[in-house]
mmCIF file of C-alpha atoms in Angstrom:
data_model
loop_
_atom_site.group_PDB
_atom_site.id
_atom_site.type_symbol
_atom_site.label_atom_id
_atom_site.label_comp_id
_atom_site.label_asym_id
_atom_site.label_seq_id
_atom_site.Cartn_x
_atom_site.Cartn_y
_atom_site.Cartn_z
ATOM 1 C CA MET U 1 22.898 83.869 -24.270
ATOM 2 C CA ALA U 2 25.133 84.685 -21.207
ATOM 3 C CA GLU U 3 28.738 85.492 -20.537
ATOM 4 C CA ILE U 4 29.954 82.937 -17.721
ATOM 5 C CA PHE U 5 33.122 82.283 -15.608
ATOM 6 C CA ALA U 6 34.425 78.837 -15.942
ATOM 7 C CA LYS U 7 36.276 76.899 -13.415
ATOM 8 C CA THR U 8 38.762 75.184 -15.672
ATOM 9 C CA ILE U 9 39.004 75.476 -19.695
ATOM 10 C CA ILE U 10 41.448 72.174 -20.854
ATOM 11 C CA THR U 11 39.451 68.874 -20.412
ATOM 12 C CA LYS U 12 40.991 65.286 -21.234
ATOM 13 C CA SER U 13 40.002 63.747 -24.568
ATOM 14 C CA LYS U 14 38.789 60.502 -25.462
ATOM 15 C CA LEU U 15 39.506 61.167 -29.632
ATOM 16 C CA PRO U 16 42.114 59.749 -31.304
ATOM 17 C CA ASP U 17 45.500 61.786 -31.846
ATOM 18 C CA VAL U 18 44.174 64.222 -29.261
ATOM 19 C CA ASP U 19 45.357 64.574 -25.848
ATOM 20 C CA PHE U 20 42.929 67.553 -24.454
ATOM 21 C CA CYS U 21 40.077 69.601 -25.534
ATOM 22 C CA PHE U 22 39.683 73.590 -25.340
ATOM 23 C CA ASN U 23 35.615 74.591 -25.732
ATOM 24 C CA PRO U 24 35.493 78.446 -25.047
ATOM 25 C CA TYR U 25 31.529 78.312 -25.954
ATOM 26 C CA ILE U 26 28.617 76.131 -24.667
ATOM 27 C CA GLY U 27 26.301 75.498 -27.547
ATOM 28 C CA CYS U 28 26.830 76.456 -31.036
ATOM 29 C CA THR U 29 24.801 78.852 -33.260
ATOM 30 C CA HIS U 30 25.790 76.858 -36.308
ATOM 31 C CA ALA U 31 22.534 74.810 -35.425
ATOM 32 C CA CYS U 32 23.546 71.853 -37.317
ATOM 33 C CA VAL U 33 20.272 69.642 -37.231
ATOM 34 C CA TYR U 34 22.282 66.441 -36.979
ATOM 35 C CA CYS U 35 24.943 67.452 -34.276
ATOM 36 C CA TYR U 36 25.168 64.833 -31.776
ATOM 37 C CA ALA U 37 26.946 67.444 -29.345
ATOM 38 C CA ARG U 38 23.208 68.631 -27.968
ATOM 39 C CA PHE U 39 23.855 65.923 -25.356
ATOM 40 C CA MET U 40 25.894 68.439 -23.728
ATOM 41 C CA GLY U 41 22.766 70.552 -22.789
ATOM 42 C CA ARG U 42 21.993 67.898 -20.022
ATOM 43 C CA PHE U 43 25.132 69.024 -18.182
ATOM 44 C CA THR U 44 25.314 73.003 -18.592
ATOM 45 C CA GLY U 45 21.590 73.619 -18.008
ATOM 46 C CA HIS U 46 20.091 73.930 -21.512
ATOM 47 C CA ALA U 47 18.441 70.707 -21.301
ATOM 48 C CA HIS U 48 15.198 72.067 -22.487
ATOM 49 C CA GLN U 49 16.355 74.422 -25.059
ATOM 50 C CA GLU U 50 16.416 73.547 -28.671
ATOM 51 C CA TRP U 51 19.973 72.992 -30.100
ATOM 52 C CA GLY U 52 21.682 75.977 -32.141
ATOM 53 C CA THR U 53 19.270 78.679 -30.226
ATOM 54 C CA TYR U 54 21.841 79.321 -26.973
ATOM 55 C CA LEU U 55 25.742 79.992 -26.765
ATOM 56 C CA ASP U 56 27.408 80.946 -23.353
ATOM 57 C CA TRP U 57 30.847 82.239 -23.435
ATOM 58 C CA LYS U 58 33.622 81.747 -21.050
ATOM 59 C CA ILE U 59 34.799 85.059 -20.873
ATOM 60 C CA ASN U 60 37.727 83.774 -18.472
ATOM 61 C CA ALA U 61 39.236 81.304 -21.011
ATOM 62 C CA PRO U 62 42.351 83.105 -21.712
ATOM 63 C CA GLU U 63 42.893 83.860 -18.088
ATOM 64 C CA LEU U 64 42.383 80.109 -17.185
ATOM 65 C CA LEU U 65 44.980 78.970 -20.015
ATOM 66 C CA CYS U 66 47.467 81.048 -18.198
ATOM 67 C CA LYS U 67 47.144 78.610 -15.294
ATOM 68 C CA GLU U 68 46.553 75.305 -17.010
ATOM 69 C CA LEU U 69 49.005 75.546 -20.104
ATOM 70 C CA PRO U 70 52.260 75.322 -18.189
ATOM 71 C CA LYS U 71 51.129 71.698 -17.050
ATOM 72 C CA ILE U 72 49.769 70.775 -20.669
ATOM 73 C CA LYS U 73 53.250 72.280 -22.038
ATOM 74 C CA GLU U 74 55.235 69.565 -19.448
ATOM 75 C CA LYS U 75 53.167 66.785 -20.976
ATOM 76 C CA GLY U 76 53.913 67.656 -24.440
ATOM 77 C CA ALA U 77 50.404 67.275 -25.487
ATOM 78 C CA THR U 78 48.299 68.137 -28.266
ATOM 79 C CA VAL U 79 44.904 70.227 -27.821
ATOM 80 C CA LEU U 80 41.996 70.160 -30.076
ATOM 81 C CA MET U 81 40.201 73.663 -30.394
ATOM 82 C CA GLY U 82 36.573 72.437 -30.458
ATOM 83 C CA SER U 83 35.215 69.334 -29.728
ATOM 84 C CA VAL U 84 31.598 69.857 -28.604
ATOM 85 C CA THR U 85 31.124 73.549 -30.010
ATOM 86 C CA ASP U 86 33.078 75.297 -32.860
ATOM 87 C CA CYS U 87 35.592 78.009 -31.419
ATOM 88 C CA TYR U 88 34.687 80.124 -34.681
ATOM 89 C CA GLN U 89 30.806 80.972 -33.752
ATOM 90 C CA VAL U 90 29.460 84.038 -35.242
ATOM 91 C CA ALA U 91 30.013 85.701 -31.827
ATOM 92 C CA GLU U 92 33.735 85.191 -31.915
ATOM 93 C CA LYS U 93 34.002 87.798 -34.639
ATOM 94 C CA ASN U 94 33.258 90.547 -31.778
ATOM 95 C CA LEU U 95 34.011 88.476 -28.484
ATOM 96 C CA GLU U 96 37.606 87.418 -29.752
ATOM 97 C CA ILE U 97 37.881 84.722 -26.975
ATOM 98 C CA THR U 98 39.283 82.196 -29.264
ATOM 99 C CA ARG U 99 41.740 84.769 -30.459
ATOM 100 C CA LYS U 100 42.705 85.740 -27.093
ATOM 101 C CA SER U 101 43.299 82.262 -26.016
ATOM 102 C CA LEU U 102 45.243 81.437 -29.100
ATOM 103 C CA ASN U 103 47.799 84.027 -27.935
ATOM 104 C CA GLU U 104 48.049 81.858 -24.917
ATOM 105 C CA PHE U 105 48.614 78.461 -26.868
ATOM 106 C CA LEU U 106 51.241 80.256 -28.855
ATOM 107 C CA ARG U 107 52.995 81.961 -26.015
ATOM 108 C CA TYR U 108 53.554 78.241 -24.632
ATOM 109 C CA GLN U 109 53.886 76.614 -28.247
ATOM 110 C CA ILE U 110 51.511 74.043 -27.211
ATOM 111 C CA PRO U 111 50.611 71.936 -30.385
ATOM 112 C CA ILE U 112 46.871 72.648 -31.455
ATOM 113 C CA SER U 113 44.296 71.131 -34.072
ATOM 114 C CA ILE U 114 41.405 73.429 -34.830
ATOM 115 C CA LEU U 115 38.154 71.857 -36.280
ATOM 116 C CA THR U 116 35.613 74.297 -37.946
ATOM 117 C CA LYS U 117 32.916 74.521 -40.167
ATOM 118 C CA ASN U 118 33.365 78.677 -40.123
ATOM 119 C CA LYS U 119 35.479 80.821 -42.745
ATOM 120 C CA LEU U 120 35.964 82.982 -39.725
ATOM 121 C CA VAL U 121 39.022 81.385 -38.727
ATOM 122 C CA GLU U 122 41.103 82.998 -41.729
ATOM 123 C CA ARG U 123 41.007 86.226 -39.487
ATOM 124 C CA ASP U 124 43.663 84.018 -37.162
ATOM 125 C CA PHE U 125 46.103 82.965 -40.022
ATOM 126 C CA ASP U 126 48.782 85.332 -38.619
ATOM 127 C CA LEU U 127 48.813 83.553 -35.443
ATOM 128 C CA LEU U 128 48.271 80.034 -36.737
ATOM 129 C CA LYS U 129 51.445 80.540 -38.858
ATOM 130 C CA GLN U 130 53.460 81.156 -35.891
ATOM 131 C CA PHE U 131 52.762 77.767 -34.154
ATOM 132 C CA ASN U 132 55.611 75.282 -34.654
ATOM 133 C CA LYS U 133 52.561 72.538 -34.661
ATOM 134 C CA CYS U 134 49.033 73.592 -36.040
ATOM 135 C CA THR U 135 46.565 71.817 -37.756
ATOM 136 C CA LEU U 136 43.592 73.328 -39.330
ATOM 137 C CA GLY U 137 40.605 70.990 -39.916
ATOM 138 C CA VAL U 138 37.119 72.168 -41.756
ATOM 139 C CA SER U 139 34.003 69.810 -41.939
ATOM 140 C CA ILE U 140 32.273 69.468 -45.062
ATOM 141 C CA SER U 141 29.760 66.854 -45.678
ATOM 142 C CA ILE U 142 27.305 68.494 -48.201
ATOM 143 C CA LEU U 143 28.188 70.242 -51.356
ATOM 144 C CA ASP U 144 24.651 71.182 -52.344
ATOM 145 C CA GLU U 145 24.380 75.008 -50.828
ATOM 146 C CA ASN U 146 20.766 74.749 -50.580
ATOM 147 C CA THR U 147 20.491 71.698 -48.682
ATOM 148 C CA GLN U 148 23.638 72.450 -46.605
ATOM 149 C CA LYS U 149 22.100 75.925 -45.693
ATOM 150 C CA ILE U 150 18.971 73.459 -44.182
ATOM 151 C CA LEU U 151 21.073 71.068 -42.566
ATOM 152 C CA GLU U 152 23.651 73.598 -41.203
ATOM 153 C CA PRO U 153 22.200 76.869 -41.288
ATOM 154 C CA GLY U 154 24.699 78.756 -39.111
ATOM 155 C CA ALA U 155 27.752 77.538 -40.635
ATOM 156 C CA SER U 156 29.785 78.979 -43.798
ATOM 157 C CA THR U 157 28.922 77.433 -46.961
ATOM 158 C CA PRO U 158 30.539 74.397 -48.745
ATOM 159 C CA ASN U 159 32.309 76.810 -51.314
ATOM 160 C CA GLN U 160 33.401 78.898 -48.596
ATOM 161 C CA ARG U 161 35.134 75.886 -46.454
ATOM 162 C CA ILE U 162 36.679 74.715 -49.709
ATOM 163 C CA GLU U 163 38.239 78.382 -50.175
ATOM 164 C CA LEU U 164 39.173 78.368 -46.680
ATOM 165 C CA LEU U 165 41.512 75.451 -47.062
ATOM 166 C CA LYS U 166 43.006 76.712 -50.223
ATOM 167 C CA LYS U 167 43.942 80.008 -48.497
ATOM 168 C CA ALA U 168 45.164 77.979 -45.441
ATOM 169 C CA LYS U 169 47.542 75.797 -47.686
ATOM 170 C CA LYS U 170 48.811 78.474 -49.493
ATOM 171 C CA ALA U 171 49.477 80.375 -45.976
ATOM 172 C CA GLY U 172 51.730 77.415 -45.185
ATOM 173 C CA ILE U 173 49.382 75.974 -42.546
ATOM 174 C CA LYS U 174 48.732 72.284 -42.315
ATOM 175 C CA THR U 175 45.265 71.310 -42.941
ATOM 176 C CA TYR U 176 42.901 68.454 -43.223
ATOM 177 C CA ALA U 177 39.162 67.741 -44.283
ATOM 178 C CA PHE U 178 36.752 66.175 -42.086
ATOM 179 C CA ILE U 179 34.492 64.530 -44.408
ATOM 180 C CA GLY U 180 31.152 63.933 -42.102
ATOM 181 C CA PRO U 181 28.679 62.926 -41.502
ATOM 182 C CA ILE U 182 28.342 61.096 -44.537
ATOM 183 C CA HIS U 183 24.568 61.296 -45.030
ATOM 184 C CA PRO U 184 22.924 58.434 -47.093
ATOM 185 C CA PHE U 185 21.405 59.764 -50.053
ATOM 186 C CA LEU U 186 22.959 63.318 -49.551
ATOM 187 C CA SER U 187 26.493 63.007 -49.332
ATOM 188 C CA ASP U 188 28.668 62.613 -52.673
ATOM 189 C CA VAL U 189 32.329 61.837 -51.021
ATOM 190 C CA ASN U 190 33.973 61.398 -54.585
ATOM 191 C CA LEU U 191 33.082 64.759 -55.356
ATOM 192 C CA ILE U 192 33.936 66.097 -52.081
ATOM 193 C CA PHE U 193 37.088 64.439 -52.289
ATOM 194 C CA LYS U 194 37.696 65.741 -55.474
ATOM 195 C CA LYS U 195 37.054 69.031 -54.931
ATOM 196 C CA ILE U 196 39.295 69.443 -51.499
ATOM 197 C CA ALA U 197 42.350 66.895 -52.321
ATOM 198 C CA PRO U 198 44.568 69.873 -53.570
ATOM 199 C CA TYR U 199 44.381 71.781 -50.333
ATOM 200 C CA VAL U 200 44.767 69.220 -47.785
ATOM 201 C CA ASP U 201 47.367 67.199 -46.088
ATOM 202 C CA PHE U 202 45.125 64.312 -44.817
ATOM 203 C CA VAL U 203 41.548 63.109 -44.711
ATOM 204 C CA MET U 204 39.329 61.909 -41.863
ATOM 205 C CA ALA U 205 35.396 61.144 -42.226
ATOM 206 C CA GLU U 206 32.589 59.829 -40.022
ATOM 207 C CA THR U 207 28.918 58.148 -40.419
ATOM 208 C CA PRO U 208 26.290 59.850 -38.788
ATOM 209 C CA ASN U 209 25.774 59.704 -34.928
ATOM 210 C CA LEU U 210 22.265 59.116 -34.220
ATOM 211 C CA GLN U 211 22.499 58.072 -30.669
ATOM 212 C CA CYS U 212 22.460 61.637 -28.834
ATOM 213 C CA GLY U 213 18.699 62.722 -29.315
ATOM 214 C CA ASN U 214 19.285 64.470 -32.639
ATOM 215 C CA TRP U 215 17.222 61.979 -34.884
ATOM 216 C CA GLN U 216 14.012 63.698 -34.245
ATOM 217 C CA SER U 217 15.225 67.033 -35.589
ATOM 218 C CA LEU U 218 17.191 65.693 -38.172
ATOM 219 C CA SER U 219 14.413 63.386 -39.340
ATOM 220 C CA ARG U 220 11.964 66.517 -39.338
ATOM 221 C CA VAL U 221 14.251 68.363 -41.563
ATOM 222 C CA LEU U 222 15.078 65.719 -43.944
ATOM 223 C CA LYS U 223 11.332 64.992 -44.672
ATOM 224 C CA GLU U 224 10.541 68.813 -44.975
ATOM 225 C CA LEU U 225 14.288 68.776 -47.480
ATOM 226 C CA ASN U 226 12.759 65.806 -49.335
ATOM 227 C CA SER U 227 9.537 64.075 -48.890
ATOM 228 C CA ASP U 228 10.571 61.082 -51.151
ATOM 229 C CA ILE U 229 13.668 60.394 -48.643
ATOM 230 C CA ASN U 230 12.514 57.289 -46.519
ATOM 231 C CA LEU U 231 13.436 58.019 -43.092
ATOM 232 C CA SER U 232 13.480 54.327 -42.002
ATOM 233 C CA LYS U 233 15.709 53.712 -44.766
ATOM 234 C CA TYR U 234 18.150 56.644 -43.863
ATOM 235 C CA LYS U 235 18.529 55.559 -40.324
ATOM 236 C CA GLN U 236 18.996 51.867 -41.013
ATOM 237 C CA ILE U 237 21.548 52.623 -43.795
ATOM 238 C CA ALA U 238 23.396 55.376 -41.483
ATOM 239 C CA ASN U 239 23.882 52.603 -38.904
ATOM 240 C CA SER U 240 24.919 49.797 -40.718
ATOM 241 C CA HIS U 241 28.321 48.488 -40.683
ATOM 242 C CA LYS U 242 28.091 48.062 -44.590
ATOM 243 C CA PHE U 243 27.760 51.450 -44.835
ATOM 244 C CA PHE U 244 30.816 52.236 -42.740
ATOM 245 C CA VAL U 245 32.832 49.652 -44.500
ATOM 246 C CA TYR U 246 31.684 50.741 -47.886
ATOM 247 C CA HIS U 247 33.049 54.367 -47.173
ATOM 248 C CA LYS U 248 35.968 53.337 -45.382
ATOM 249 C CA ASP U 249 37.232 51.362 -48.679
ATOM 250 C CA MET U 250 36.119 54.173 -50.504
ATOM 251 C CA LEU U 251 38.281 56.524 -48.799
ATOM 252 C CA LYS U 252 41.090 54.537 -48.806
ATOM 253 C CA LYS U 253 41.226 53.950 -52.503
ATOM 254 C CA LEU U 254 40.564 57.876 -53.035
ATOM 255 C CA SER U 255 43.378 58.705 -50.846
ATOM 256 C CA LYS U 256 45.484 56.278 -52.450
ATOM 257 C CA ASN U 257 44.685 57.904 -56.029
ATOM 258 C CA TYR U 258 45.239 61.303 -54.811
ATOM 259 C CA LYS U 259 48.342 60.407 -52.656
ATOM 260 C CA ILE U 260 46.809 61.740 -49.604
ATOM 261 C CA GLU U 261 46.841 60.120 -46.407
ATOM 262 C CA PHE U 262 43.744 59.019 -44.836
ATOM 263 C CA ARG U 263 43.605 58.809 -40.957
ATOM 264 C CA GLY U 264 40.376 56.878 -40.486
ATOM 265 C CA ILE U 265 36.588 56.776 -40.462
ATOM 266 C CA PHE U 266 34.702 56.801 -37.317
ATOM 267 C CA LYS U 267 31.339 55.218 -36.275
ATOM 268 C CA HIS U 268 30.019 56.049 -32.630
#
């Protein structure tokens, strides 16, 4: 783990509904075994380190934002906070790089969208409520806490994330749930939707991305989790178009029933 000085902090995004991304950390100690962002290690000097074991922080992020945000303001662009990391790492509690950066985004009233798996974001509700345009997304794909802690050892529990959505909604912050990745055999999408429905403005989802070097770690953990899981079947289902279409239709129906906007499911 190391403190680094970045040259730039805002990058262009290829994600839907988002123009730019902000990633104040390199790596992620949530250590989700399925995370496809591990591919970034090839470009950040961590190619030989296991995902989840390293974290670098861009100590000068707030200062860089002072220089870069005026141009973003001119474009009227939206910035996603956390595309290949989570802005609310455990280390953020003490470092406060994200919080300091939020003050810069707020100064320019840049529209922001946050995606996290950590309840720590509640600390910054006082700032989020001051934005003209701010959306808080919470990722959730597993409800069983024992299973979740094996797949996402550093993240907040499912119940904590649902409670986070509830508190954010009560605070007047626009919220959404990102249901994903939807794991074959493990993700109960119907029950997840039922639990998050009262607290979200819209829903997004994704099927597993197994194309970025994560299959080895995921398959190992899945086998440890349940020796009866057929790994080849899991991979076949996860990659299938049928699995994608099935959940797309399911989520459309659930969204209609609960009167919640559905903004799409993604397949990588």
